[in-house]
Amino acid sequence: MKKTSRELLQNTTQLDIECEILLKRFSLSLKATAKGRWPILEERLQQTLPQLLPLYLNLYGERYDCYYHLEQLLKLLARALVQRPDYLLAEDEAPQQWHKSQTALGSACYVDLFAGDFNGLAQRIPYLKQTGINYLHLMPLFKAPEPNSDGGYAVSDYRKTMPHLGSMAQLSELMQKLHAEGIRPVLDFVFNHTSDEHRWAVKAKAGEQQFQDYYFFFDEQERDQYAPWLREIFPEIRRGSFTFEPAVGRWVWTTFNSFQWDLNYANPEVFNAMAEEMLFLANQGAAVLRLDALAFVWKEAGSNCENLSKAHTLIQAFNAVASIAAPALQFKSEAIVHPDEVVKYISPAECQLSYNPLLMALLWNSLATRKTRLLTESLQRRFAIDPYCSWVNYIRCHDDIGWTFDDNVAWQLGINPDHHRQFLNQFYTGQFAGSFASGVPFQQNPVTGDCRVAGMLASLTGVEQAVAANDQPKLAHALARIYLLNSVILSIGGLPLLYMGDELGLLNDYRYTQDEAKKDDSRWVNRVKVSEQQLAQATDASSLSGKIYAQLQQLIAVRSRLVALGSGSTEILQSGNQHLFAYRRQLDQQSVLCVVNFSEAPQPFTSLPASSWQDELTATRYQAPTITLQPYQVLWLTPAS
Ligand code: GLC
Ligand code: GLC
């Protein structure tokens, strides 16, 4: 039932009163903990406790010891604030809308593959700056089981790094250096699970009830209240979502690999403990935390345990915690789920940034089909988000490509979504006649027939085939596809994220099949080492890498002088031609009309509102009513006077 405004007012007042009482009750001990930073803490608590409290009560209010845990939480916030370095404290005061700039540009890399270790990475800062990078996601670097840790996504200790990369102190130093160079460091917050070697897991195995309660241990009957509704994430490696743990004699919840144990957030001790780890990472210098696998963090019997409403409450509670102890910290959502669910994680109070898997998957779809209807229709429904927040637009990442799109939109266009996904898998694994792509299948599910695709950008766009066949026209098309994809993520609105190695057109690395620890995970085909030599080719225009890099640099340079491509609004347009994709970016008086031809044939574009246009990419003038786009051509049009 809807509340009347009078009731709401009463509730708000009640909430304020309750927060005031709580603050009074805890203030002595908080003051002692926060020391010289108590005035800051007090002010932030006054501001944010009214947000945090209802969230915490929603999650844990039914527990008799809820307020005890709340007090522990506030104390750890005070401790974290005391430990926050001065340079980050200063950032906490600055507005955090840097991701809206037309020069904001991200990259993601594995430290060892890109630079060997933390010292090596510091030496590559000039390369990052030369490329225009000002946001750098350092992929998981935490202490993890060996040899297989799911690419680092099984964390054994959030406060220790893998020894071959260097120490946590060195990482901290590196992150401070990155800040000083204008590059925001991004770390993973792998909070859905720990590895089975984390000290909590070790204690759970040793029989300590307190730590068994950090995870989900079930007998068969309990397990079966959940199991039938769950999606299998890695079906080739292990069926189901539970692993029998002999030391405990029960089943433990493992959504991903059997050595990744899901954390039980119904336990407030887990929330507090992870909040402390989160703030530790923020205080080491992370400007953004990538919330790994966030769709899975809350479980309820009889549901598919993805995207539950309390998952949102939980993330909002973490967000409120961060606003008190580390306000400059931003969250990036890694929700690779249905588009209707992806957008629900995006709001100033939840995740300010989010991967855009819909755009990613449908760009690949349009390249395969040479048609843009699914892309256009889907984005018209699902591109708009809160203006404070930003999409993180990417083409490739360290993971597979899953064919995420709304089945209903597909049906409306007369596309059978299941058949279409099969086609896409065949196309990108090179099994479809005439396909330009060299990708590999990932996690074929024998029951559902489901499958995803792995591969580097250059291999998936046709460079690998063209180079092998020494076919120049094919190579030209492949390069045009890379240019086209880059142009879209750089102009459609949001923070573009390059996947390290793709800017140089590096190809698939098939050697993972010879490595015992990697051979069952084909995503390693697109986790390639970047050598010194390859980096040097960036500026060698005669090399293939140099050409790909130069094309990208040209796009970045043009983008950086068009403010509308930063904080402007985005309108996805009906292009009037099923091979063309068009959108308009608008900021005050500046308007940029972007048009992309996804086919190998010339295509007319006739939906032009003004009569005279200038393409910012080539400084070419065009006259309405019709512009013909050449194969794979991209236009960034501004009205010419
Ligand atoms: C995320 C990571 C992926 C990992 C999974 C489990 O999806 O991107 O690499 O396998 O989480 O942590
Ligand atoms: C699933 C998860 C996603 C993860 C991927 C790893 O698709 O939804 O979070 O990135 O598995 O392959």
XYZ file of C-alpha atoms in Angstrom, residues 79 174 622:
3
model
C 39.442 3.097 11.782
C 52.258 2.379 -7.718
C 28.780 16.570 -47.290
